[in-house]
């Protein structure tokens, strides 16, 4: 139609006026029907239209056509199929080709003419209690019928029916006024009153009233005072599946009310008698016995003298409403369950007053609140520290993030929150914009990521540890390579020294011979030192056996000599006597002892007082079940908690890695021992461990 709003109303009014004018000019009812049909065809821009009669057996074969005859050819035969012509049609609807071709008469009609495609079917109420059906095929341009077309057709159908009912026909047969009241029971009583009670109504008023009630999209049912049906409108036929002529004069309880609820229904009618009306819901039944929920308004009617005339009931099928209501309740129950059982905190924030209005149980647990009011009574700023970790004001940053969520519909970010006891915790926040009843809300979903952060920090520490281990491994490889490279020139020095001594023999002056002997001795000592370093770093397949503890430690002193001398440390070795062999891996024990001596020397090197003694004491002694080794130093000490030195990557030394003591303790634990740390009363530190004594092979 192409019009909308005020234009559509003006267009409809003009069409209705023209339709009434065309119908009123015709004396013959058939010609009046054709004129009205022609206008509907023109206004809906369809090629043709067909009007068939439903209830009048005298007019069963009659057909009124308008528009192109070729377009309407074959339609009457198709449309008289009982499955189409007598199907309930309370208002205009579109019949699909599948529905049109499903009836037994469709094959015959299809042979007479091509398929018409979709059809717009429109009910038409006729005078003398008749019914017609108007059928309109698709437009020639193939455009489908729209909801606007259906609404327009319904209004034209009402105007068409009223025009036919009001049309003045001099030769029209006289009909008693009671006949103007549609579907009146034989008793003559009716619940549809005259426009002016107590005065004779103009001819046609009762019929027009019935026509109007037939256009109502609710079932309108009237009964007399004995509850026998006197009026049954078109929508009641569609809703309850009973034709009007089948139910007039019967008790309403026999037709619509299930037997099990008749007592309840009669109780409702008693309320109507006492109070004048009743409005509520109850189940009713159709002709096929199926039941459905209905919203019902029952009203008692009285005449001008106050005497009861009967009852009028208006009922509406609320099955779809109940289904939607049930789905809504189920949805709300699911949301409530998710809301109540969520492990994340969920808070609802009202954008109009910047206040929290709801908080789920997880919110109370997360922020340390006892009840919801503890959260909703607070300003949002109370759940955040004054500043975020980036130094920005929490209030200013929150306002910025909220504005972003309101503008884009949602926003996700990390935030530092504050519990009610003042403790801080990291969290992720998802803000979601919602609109309800014209108001804007934000749903804040908060997840505590403290454990996640802790796991990330642990993973980061492990990565650092692996990096340190990788560097230590690289240093070991470099030390091995250096030892190999130094071994060759030291061997050459020894060889040249030996050759020089042989050539000079007894002819060399004593100072020269002494120098050559010292050169040879130092070269041997250096080669031995390099070999020990190489063996220590390589750590060849460790041999677990009994060994002489003092002898192994003496080799360590050779390796540590340069380190001790560099830090100005004085070493005193106190060897225990008659010590039994200890059990373990000698190379690993040398690594532990060397690490302890180096740490002691470095601690002494950091002393600021030049007059303070720099002494290291290495001591071995017999203990029950084993032999103990202890390293004492006069350095700055370990403080109140000596155990902290065994924490991975903890160090008090500049450039230290913080892994040596942890590794040393792990090595001793493999030997069934442990490394203990002690602080001296006047400074200094002591590290000690005990190796077990046992027979080889045990």
XYZ file of C-alpha atoms in Angstrom, residues 12-656:
645
model
C -8.472 3.824 4.907
C -11.159 6.389 5.727
C -11.426 7.439 2.078
C -11.675 3.810 0.960
C -14.385 3.027 3.537
C -16.417 6.097 2.507
C -16.218 5.176 -1.163
C -17.165 1.561 -0.381
C -20.266 2.657 1.569
C -21.249 5.015 -1.251
C -20.929 2.307 -3.902
C -22.918 -0.246 -1.892
C -25.667 2.238 -0.955
C -26.338 3.138 -4.609
C -27.295 -0.428 -5.549
C -30.805 -1.776 -4.982
C -29.824 -5.367 -5.748
C -27.756 -7.132 -3.065
C -25.735 -9.073 -5.628
C -24.744 -5.899 -7.449
C -23.966 -4.245 -4.089
C -21.643 -7.131 -3.226
C -19.909 -6.832 -6.587
C -19.400 -3.083 -6.136
C -17.850 -3.579 -2.728
C -15.656 -6.400 -4.046
C -14.493 -4.228 -6.953
C -13.342 -1.506 -4.579
C -11.392 -4.002 -2.416
C -9.704 -5.363 -5.563
C -8.766 -1.844 -6.639
C -7.500 -0.711 -3.245
C -5.367 -3.809 -2.682
C -4.064 -3.699 -6.290
C -4.822 -7.362 -7.041
C -5.900 -8.676 -10.470
C -9.256 -10.050 -9.322
C -11.442 -11.122 -6.414
C -13.932 -13.918 -5.726
C -16.816 -13.863 -3.203
C -18.309 -17.218 -2.123
C -21.177 -17.862 0.313
C -20.689 -20.288 3.207
C -23.839 -20.765 5.310
C -26.690 -20.239 2.825
C -27.522 -23.527 0.982
C -29.578 -21.570 -1.570
C -26.438 -19.684 -2.614
C -23.906 -22.549 -2.344
C -23.180 -22.456 -6.105
C -23.298 -18.688 -6.363
C -20.036 -16.813 -7.043
C -19.438 -13.094 -7.403
C -16.304 -12.033 -9.263
C -14.572 -8.730 -9.855
C -11.550 -7.820 -11.907
C -9.922 -9.819 -14.712
C -12.067 -12.860 -15.539
C -9.052 -14.809 -16.798
C -7.241 -14.365 -13.493
C -10.264 -15.676 -11.570
C -10.816 -18.696 -13.832
C -10.766 -21.952 -11.877
C -10.665 -20.301 -8.458
C -14.273 -21.099 -7.413
C -13.779 -24.818 -7.981
C -10.594 -24.786 -5.915
C -12.022 -22.656 -3.123
C -15.241 -24.649 -2.652
C -13.170 -27.490 -1.270
C -14.676 -28.057 2.239
C -11.230 -28.017 3.771
C -10.805 -24.424 2.567
C -14.287 -22.900 2.399
C -15.497 -24.164 5.810
C -12.217 -23.775 7.716
C -12.439 -21.271 10.621
C -11.570 -17.763 9.432
C -11.989 -15.191 12.242
C -9.989 -12.525 10.386
C -7.969 -11.993 7.205
C -5.118 -14.395 6.580
C -2.889 -15.580 3.735
C -3.417 -19.128 2.409
C -0.197 -20.708 1.137
C -0.046 -22.783 -2.098
C 0.651 -25.901 -0.015
C -2.596 -25.440 1.907
C -4.588 -24.691 -1.245
C -3.306 -27.812 -3.016
C -3.931 -30.127 -0.050
C -7.711 -30.512 -0.544
C -9.337 -33.266 -2.648
C -10.771 -30.693 -5.074
C -7.425 -29.131 -5.812
C -6.471 -31.650 -8.507
C -9.597 -30.923 -10.504
C -9.099 -27.177 -10.171
C -5.446 -27.469 -11.126
C -6.435 -29.064 -14.427
C -8.712 -26.109 -15.180
C -6.198 -23.333 -14.462
C -2.640 -22.754 -13.307
C -1.906 -22.578 -9.558
C -2.912 -19.150 -8.180
C -0.047 -19.030 -5.694
C -0.933 -17.514 -2.322
C -4.426 -16.145 -1.664
C -5.612 -13.507 0.818
C -8.792 -14.853 2.495
C -11.155 -12.324 4.123
C -14.363 -13.155 6.070
C -17.476 -11.114 5.219
C -20.553 -11.098 7.482
C -23.738 -10.806 5.429
C -27.307 -9.793 6.337
C -29.739 -12.526 7.478
C -27.017 -14.273 9.497
C -24.972 -15.335 6.496
C -21.237 -15.480 5.923
C -19.185 -14.920 2.826
C -15.544 -15.429 1.981
C -13.547 -13.064 -0.212
C -10.457 -14.500 -1.888
C -7.819 -12.305 -3.528
C -4.887 -13.775 -5.524
C -1.342 -12.427 -5.520
C -0.515 -9.153 -7.233
C 0.715 -9.344 -10.817
C 4.149 -8.027 -9.788
C 4.559 -10.980 -7.403
C 4.883 -8.838 -4.255
C 3.622 -10.742 -1.171
C 0.821 -9.629 1.121
C 2.088 -7.788 4.183
C 0.735 -7.405 7.722
C -0.333 -3.892 6.692
C -2.359 -5.413 3.831
C -4.108 -7.825 6.224
C -5.004 -5.041 8.667
C -6.302 -2.872 5.785
C -8.358 -5.794 4.426
C -9.886 -6.459 7.864
C -11.032 -2.847 8.194
C -12.504 -2.832 4.667
C -14.302 -6.112 5.469
C -15.939 -4.531 8.530
C -16.929 -1.465 6.514
C -18.299 -3.748 3.741
C -20.417 -5.787 6.218
C -21.825 -2.672 7.933
C -22.624 -1.077 4.565
C -24.571 -4.170 3.494
C -26.458 -4.301 6.825
C -27.419 -0.616 6.715
C -28.270 -0.528 3.009
C -31.908 0.652 2.615
C -33.788 -1.861 0.476
C -37.520 -1.026 -0.071
C -38.286 -4.488 -1.385
C -36.468 -6.183 1.469
C -38.671 -8.745 3.212
C -39.896 -7.779 6.649
C -37.937 -9.339 9.451
C -38.926 -9.078 13.138
C -36.625 -6.912 15.205
C -35.559 -9.925 17.280
C -34.038 -11.399 14.128
C -31.654 -8.463 13.929
C -29.972 -9.813 17.040
C -27.636 -12.512 15.674
C -27.782 -16.065 16.995
C -30.725 -15.578 19.388
C -31.984 -18.655 21.240
C -35.489 -19.964 20.655
C -36.547 -18.713 24.091
C -36.346 -15.185 22.691
C -34.272 -13.992 25.659
C -31.103 -12.180 24.803
C -28.078 -10.721 26.616
C -27.412 -8.198 23.849
C -29.492 -5.116 24.826
C -30.989 -2.466 22.559
C -29.243 0.797 22.151
C -32.136 2.467 24.000
C -33.810 0.029 26.454
C -37.572 0.433 26.739
C -37.876 2.080 23.260
C -38.245 0.380 19.907
C -34.871 0.404 18.137
C -34.530 1.422 14.519
C -34.426 -1.514 12.145
C -30.922 -2.910 11.840
C -29.414 -1.668 15.137
C -29.396 -5.135 16.731
C -27.908 -6.669 13.607
C -25.181 -4.024 13.445
C -24.344 -4.691 17.065
C -23.976 -8.378 16.283
C -21.776 -7.592 13.307
C -19.566 -5.436 15.465
C -19.235 -8.142 18.137
C -18.298 -10.630 15.439
C -15.272 -8.472 14.645
C -13.982 -8.588 18.240
C -10.868 -10.735 18.582
C -12.184 -12.299 21.807
C -14.882 -14.882 22.358
C -18.108 -13.074 23.366
C -20.782 -15.397 24.792
C -24.150 -14.378 26.227
C -26.494 -16.532 28.307
C -29.910 -16.079 29.841
C -30.476 -16.263 33.566
C -30.615 -20.083 33.328
C -27.073 -20.120 31.855
C -28.349 -21.161 28.390
C -26.414 -19.693 25.479
C -28.198 -16.910 23.588
C -25.280 -15.347 21.675
C -22.062 -16.875 20.291
C -19.805 -14.600 18.216
C -17.471 -15.495 15.374
C -14.336 -15.676 17.513
C -16.094 -18.024 19.932
C -16.653 -20.377 16.979
C -12.951 -20.223 16.170
C -11.814 -20.564 19.787
C -14.153 -23.331 20.977
C -14.614 -25.072 17.580
C -18.437 -25.026 17.960
C -20.651 -23.422 15.326
C -23.211 -20.991 16.720
C -26.166 -23.065 15.575
C -24.752 -26.059 17.490
C -24.640 -24.344 20.893
C -27.527 -21.858 20.993
C -29.977 -22.867 23.723
C -27.548 -25.275 25.397
C -26.125 -24.825 28.878
C -22.768 -23.043 28.942
C -21.515 -25.712 31.354
C -22.140 -28.435 28.748
C -20.151 -26.612 26.082
C -17.131 -24.830 27.544
C -16.496 -25.887 31.140
C -14.771 -29.187 31.997
C -16.871 -31.466 34.194
C -14.275 -31.493 36.958
C -14.503 -27.677 37.354
C -18.265 -27.097 36.997
C -18.574 -26.608 40.748
C -15.906 -23.953 40.614
C -17.595 -22.304 37.624
C -20.947 -22.125 39.430
C -19.196 -20.595 42.433
C -17.795 -17.934 40.103
C -21.266 -17.178 38.784
C -22.499 -16.716 42.354
C -19.817 -14.071 42.759
C -21.096 -12.410 39.563
C -24.651 -12.411 41.013
C -23.451 -10.828 44.236
C -20.865 -8.361 42.926
C -21.960 -7.777 39.340
C -18.806 -9.120 37.634
C -15.838 -11.483 37.947
C -12.434 -11.331 36.274
C -9.956 -14.199 36.397
C -8.459 -17.288 34.787
C -9.611 -20.868 34.549
C -9.435 -23.811 32.161
C -12.112 -24.336 29.490
C -12.553 -26.974 26.804
C -13.021 -27.088 23.060
C -15.389 -29.235 21.038
C -12.718 -31.923 20.603
C -12.263 -32.137 24.389
C -8.908 -30.388 24.592
C -8.527 -27.919 27.412
C -6.780 -24.551 27.409
C -6.327 -21.679 29.871
C -8.519 -18.638 29.310
C -8.782 -15.162 30.784
C -12.492 -14.609 31.422
C -14.561 -11.553 32.340
C -18.130 -12.424 33.360
C -20.688 -9.613 33.777
C -24.333 -9.687 34.856
C -26.718 -7.654 32.666
C -29.863 -5.922 33.918
C -32.587 -3.954 32.187
C -33.568 -0.360 32.976
C -35.774 -1.589 35.859
C -32.880 -3.494 37.388
C -34.254 -6.903 36.470
C -31.615 -9.464 35.399
C -31.416 -10.185 31.674
C -28.579 -12.722 31.736
C -24.829 -12.811 31.568
C -22.070 -11.849 29.112
C -18.709 -13.549 29.198
C -15.641 -12.394 27.274
C -12.872 -14.988 27.104
C -9.409 -14.926 25.584
C -7.088 -17.886 24.969
C -3.960 -17.237 27.056
C -2.106 -20.443 26.127
C 0.660 -18.477 24.394
C 0.812 -16.048 27.310
C 1.053 -18.912 29.805
C 3.732 -20.578 27.702
C 5.678 -17.330 27.530
C 5.124 -16.771 31.249
C 6.387 -20.275 32.014
C 9.402 -19.776 29.763
C 10.072 -16.466 31.486
C 9.820 -18.086 34.903
C 12.158 -20.876 33.821
C 14.570 -18.312 32.403
C 14.413 -16.291 35.602
C 14.967 -19.462 37.659
C 18.009 -20.369 35.546
C 19.379 -16.865 35.833
C 18.711 -16.817 39.575
C 20.521 -20.157 39.949
C 23.478 -18.861 37.929
C 23.412 -15.621 39.901
C 23.213 -17.306 43.308
C 25.668 -20.142 42.579
C 28.217 -18.233 40.545
C 31.773 -18.386 41.872
C 32.313 -14.904 40.472
C 31.004 -11.841 42.240
C 28.048 -10.276 40.398
C 26.901 -6.774 41.281
C 24.203 -4.605 39.667
C 25.001 -0.899 39.403
C 22.347 1.759 38.763
C 23.684 4.375 36.362
C 21.095 6.937 37.476
C 22.436 7.237 41.035
C 25.841 5.482 40.806
C 24.898 2.953 43.500
C 24.985 -0.815 43.747
C 21.475 -2.272 43.973
C 22.184 -6.017 44.207
C 25.038 -8.388 45.044
C 25.151 -12.186 44.880
C 26.515 -14.490 47.637
C 29.912 -14.747 45.926
C 30.229 -10.968 46.250
C 29.659 -11.156 49.993
C 32.306 -13.868 50.363
C 34.812 -12.083 48.134
C 34.587 -8.726 49.898
C 34.048 -10.083 53.400
C 30.460 -8.842 53.837
C 27.844 -10.560 55.996
C 24.760 -9.433 54.080
C 23.827 -7.743 50.815
C 23.126 -4.419 52.533
C 26.810 -4.236 53.524
C 27.608 -3.853 49.808
C 24.633 -1.831 48.554
C 25.016 0.716 51.372
C 28.546 1.578 50.219
C 29.784 3.934 47.547
C 31.595 1.978 44.785
C 34.821 3.835 45.727
C 34.766 2.071 49.109
C 35.597 -1.235 47.360
C 38.812 0.139 45.819
C 42.036 1.635 47.194
C 42.668 5.323 46.736
C 45.018 4.613 43.824
C 45.520 1.757 41.432
C 48.953 0.119 40.931
C 49.652 2.432 37.977
C 49.389 5.422 40.334
C 46.113 6.741 38.921
C 43.193 7.711 41.147
C 40.749 4.798 41.452
C 37.741 7.121 41.287
C 38.872 8.878 38.107
C 39.934 5.668 36.392
C 36.693 3.894 37.351
C 34.632 6.747 35.897
C 36.549 6.468 32.628
C 36.048 2.686 32.406
C 32.339 2.969 33.265
C 31.832 5.568 30.519
C 33.524 3.228 28.037
C 31.188 0.366 29.062
C 28.087 2.567 28.816
C 29.096 3.765 25.368
C 30.206 0.454 23.824
C 27.915 -1.945 25.717
C 30.664 -3.630 27.720
C 34.281 -3.463 28.841
C 36.802 -5.914 30.346
C 39.788 -4.883 32.463
C 41.944 -5.736 35.490
C 41.414 -3.926 38.773
C 42.725 -3.887 42.320
C 39.847 -4.140 44.806
C 39.729 -3.623 48.548
C 37.854 -5.905 50.930
C 35.878 -4.504 53.809
C 38.759 -5.376 56.172
C 41.113 -3.236 54.069
C 43.105 -6.013 52.347
C 43.719 -5.633 48.632
C 43.381 -8.267 45.934
C 43.742 -8.317 42.133
C 40.673 -9.059 40.014
C 39.308 -9.028 36.499
C 36.100 -7.056 35.895
C 33.571 -7.433 33.069
C 31.111 -4.537 32.812
C 27.956 -5.181 30.748
C 25.422 -2.480 29.862
C 21.739 -3.372 30.344
C 18.503 -1.419 29.757
C 15.292 -2.165 31.644
C 12.135 -0.095 31.982
C 13.852 2.899 30.408
C 16.729 2.837 32.904
C 20.381 1.971 32.290
C 22.207 -0.535 34.481
C 25.651 -2.086 34.566
C 26.319 -5.664 35.568
C 29.793 -6.035 37.086
C 31.232 -9.558 37.081
C 34.324 -9.671 39.298
C 36.770 -12.597 39.471
C 39.445 -12.806 42.161
C 42.734 -13.678 40.400
C 44.933 -13.871 43.489
C 45.669 -17.580 42.932
C 46.234 -16.947 39.235
C 48.748 -14.226 40.017
C 50.449 -16.478 42.558
C 50.696 -19.248 39.982
C 52.088 -16.777 37.442
C 54.713 -15.604 39.942
C 55.663 -19.206 40.716
C 55.985 -19.961 37.023
C 58.101 -16.809 36.601
C 60.407 -17.855 39.444
C 60.817 -21.260 37.848
C 61.728 -19.642 34.568
C 64.345 -17.548 36.360
C 65.656 -20.637 38.093
C 65.963 -22.444 34.789
C 67.766 -19.422 33.351
C 70.224 -19.445 36.282
C 70.762 -23.173 35.931
C 71.390 -22.699 32.226
C 73.973 -19.982 32.963
C 75.657 -22.170 35.583
C 75.790 -25.016 33.089
C 77.343 -22.676 30.515
C 79.922 -21.535 33.073
C 80.792 -25.160 33.787
C 81.348 -25.852 30.130
C 83.507 -22.740 29.823
C 85.560 -23.761 32.886
C 86.097 -27.214 31.401
C 87.240 -25.684 28.107
C 89.560 -23.261 29.892
C 91.058 -26.061 31.962
C 91.690 -28.012 28.787
C 93.297 -25.018 27.074
C 95.494 -24.204 30.098
C 96.631 -27.797 30.491
C 98.552 -27.770 27.197
C 100.729 -24.657 27.815
C 101.443 -25.819 31.376
C 102.625 -29.160 29.999
C 104.868 -27.288 27.535
C 106.305 -25.186 30.370
C 107.172 -28.335 32.308
C 108.757 -29.946 29.249
C 110.875 -26.880 28.428
C 111.918 -26.636 32.069
C 113.033 -30.253 32.058
C 114.989 -29.767 28.795
C 116.710 -26.665 30.172
C 117.756 -28.529 33.285
C 119.150 -31.408 31.223
C 121.144 -29.131 28.930
C 122.663 -27.139 31.711
C 123.290 -30.154 33.899
C 126.011 -29.359 36.454
C 127.325 -26.362 34.520
C 124.437 -24.113 35.520
C 124.964 -21.765 38.443
C 123.000 -22.661 41.589
C 120.538 -19.727 41.244
C 119.644 -20.881 37.723
C 119.160 -24.503 38.779
C 117.009 -23.375 41.736
C 114.897 -21.179 39.457
C 114.351 -24.037 37.035
C 113.362 -26.380 39.862
C 110.867 -23.803 41.195
C 109.525 -23.294 37.685
C 108.980 -27.025 37.308
C 107.330 -27.238 40.747
C 104.921 -24.355 40.044
C 104.061 -25.760 36.629
C 103.237 -29.117 38.195
C 101.164 -27.364 40.869
C 99.261 -25.316 38.265
C 98.581 -28.411 36.141
C 97.312 -30.237 39.200
C 95.044 -27.285 40.057
C 93.672 -27.121 36.508
C 93.039 -30.852 36.531
C 91.138 -30.601 39.819
C 89.035 -27.734 38.490
C 88.232 -29.719 35.389
C 87.302 -32.803 37.374
C 85.213 -30.757 39.784
C 83.209 -28.993 37.061
C 82.686 -32.072 34.957
C 81.460 -34.117 37.900
C 82.011 -37.448 36.230
C 79.822 -40.391 37.126
C 79.825 -40.056 40.890
C 81.278 -42.988 42.761
C 79.618 -43.601 46.111
C 82.071 -45.165 48.488
C 83.923 -44.738 51.779
C 86.558 -42.001 51.659
C 88.916 -40.116 53.927
C 87.074 -36.928 54.835
C 90.206 -34.951 55.823
C 92.077 -35.903 52.640
C 89.179 -34.840 50.425
C 88.923 -31.510 52.243
C 92.668 -30.883 51.859
C 92.182 -30.988 48.076
C 89.413 -28.429 48.450
C 91.773 -26.087 50.308
C 94.076 -26.126 47.276
C 91.180 -25.072 45.029
C 89.997 -22.361 47.474
C 93.459 -20.948 48.178
C 93.364 -18.198 45.563
C 89.809 -17.163 46.565
C 90.775 -16.887 50.240
C 93.890 -14.905 49.428
C 91.956 -12.481 47.191
C 89.626 -11.547 50.088
C 92.411 -11.346 52.678
C 90.989 -14.249 54.657
C 93.100 -16.236 57.130
C 92.287 -19.964 57.135
C 92.762 -22.277 60.092
C 92.196 -26.001 59.577
C 91.413 -28.089 62.662
C 91.510 -31.695 61.557
C 89.938 -34.275 63.762
C 92.142 -37.254 64.609
C 91.417 -40.927 64.030
C 88.315 -40.168 62.014
C 86.612 -43.176 60.377
C 85.939 -43.140 56.628
C 82.655 -41.515 55.672
C 80.164 -42.686 53.047
C 79.193 -40.646 50.001
C 80.301 -39.088 46.741
C 83.634 -37.347 47.358
C 83.281 -34.979 44.389
C 79.866 -33.714 45.541
C 81.126 -33.218 49.085
C 84.074 -31.238 47.685
C 81.554 -29.012 45.837
C 79.684 -28.347 49.102
C 82.867 -27.594 51.072
C 84.242 -25.303 48.338
C 80.966 -23.363 48.235
C 81.007 -22.865 52.020
C 84.621 -21.647 51.994
C 83.993 -19.258 49.098
C 80.889 -17.832 50.811
C 82.857 -17.273 54.027
C 85.679 -15.520 52.128
C 83.230 -13.278 50.258
C 81.475 -12.372 53.531
C 84.811 -11.350 55.047
C 85.618 -9.306 51.945
C 82.498 -7.174 52.526
C 83.562 -6.107 56.058
C 83.844 -2.329 56.259
C 86.071 -2.286 59.373
C 89.697 -2.862 58.281
C 90.722 -3.689 61.876
C 88.192 -6.508 62.265
C 89.819 -9.954 62.005
C 89.114 -11.916 58.829
C 89.322 -15.502 59.971
C 87.867 -18.761 58.683
C 88.026 -21.975 60.688
C 87.469 -25.338 58.958
C 86.873 -28.035 61.545
C 86.186 -31.767 61.433
C 85.237 -33.915 64.418
C 83.681 -37.225 65.342
C 79.929 -37.246 66.065
C 77.600 -40.104 66.983
C 76.940 -41.999 63.774
C 79.215 -39.885 61.582
C 81.805 -37.132 61.065
C 80.913 -33.457 61.221
C 82.432 -30.637 59.218
C 81.922 -26.990 60.264
C 82.987 -23.708 58.671
C 83.144 -20.669 60.994
C 83.785 -17.097 59.856
C 84.048 -13.706 61.538
C 81.926 -11.914 58.952
C 78.733 -9.824 59.426
C 76.566 -12.821 60.365
C 73.140 -14.078 59.188
C 70.664 -12.041 61.237
C 67.705 -13.290 63.254
C 66.524 -15.885 60.687
C 69.490 -17.906 59.393
C 67.183 -20.240 57.403
C 66.424 -17.482 54.901
C 69.817 -18.086 53.231
C 68.479 -21.393 51.833
C 65.663 -19.669 49.903
C 66.271 -20.022 46.156
C 67.744 -16.843 44.594
C 68.092 -15.135 47.994
C 71.514 -13.533 48.369
C 73.189 -10.774 50.348
C 76.171 -10.581 48.006
C 76.568 -8.167 45.146
C 76.310 -10.189 41.933
C 75.313 -13.354 43.817
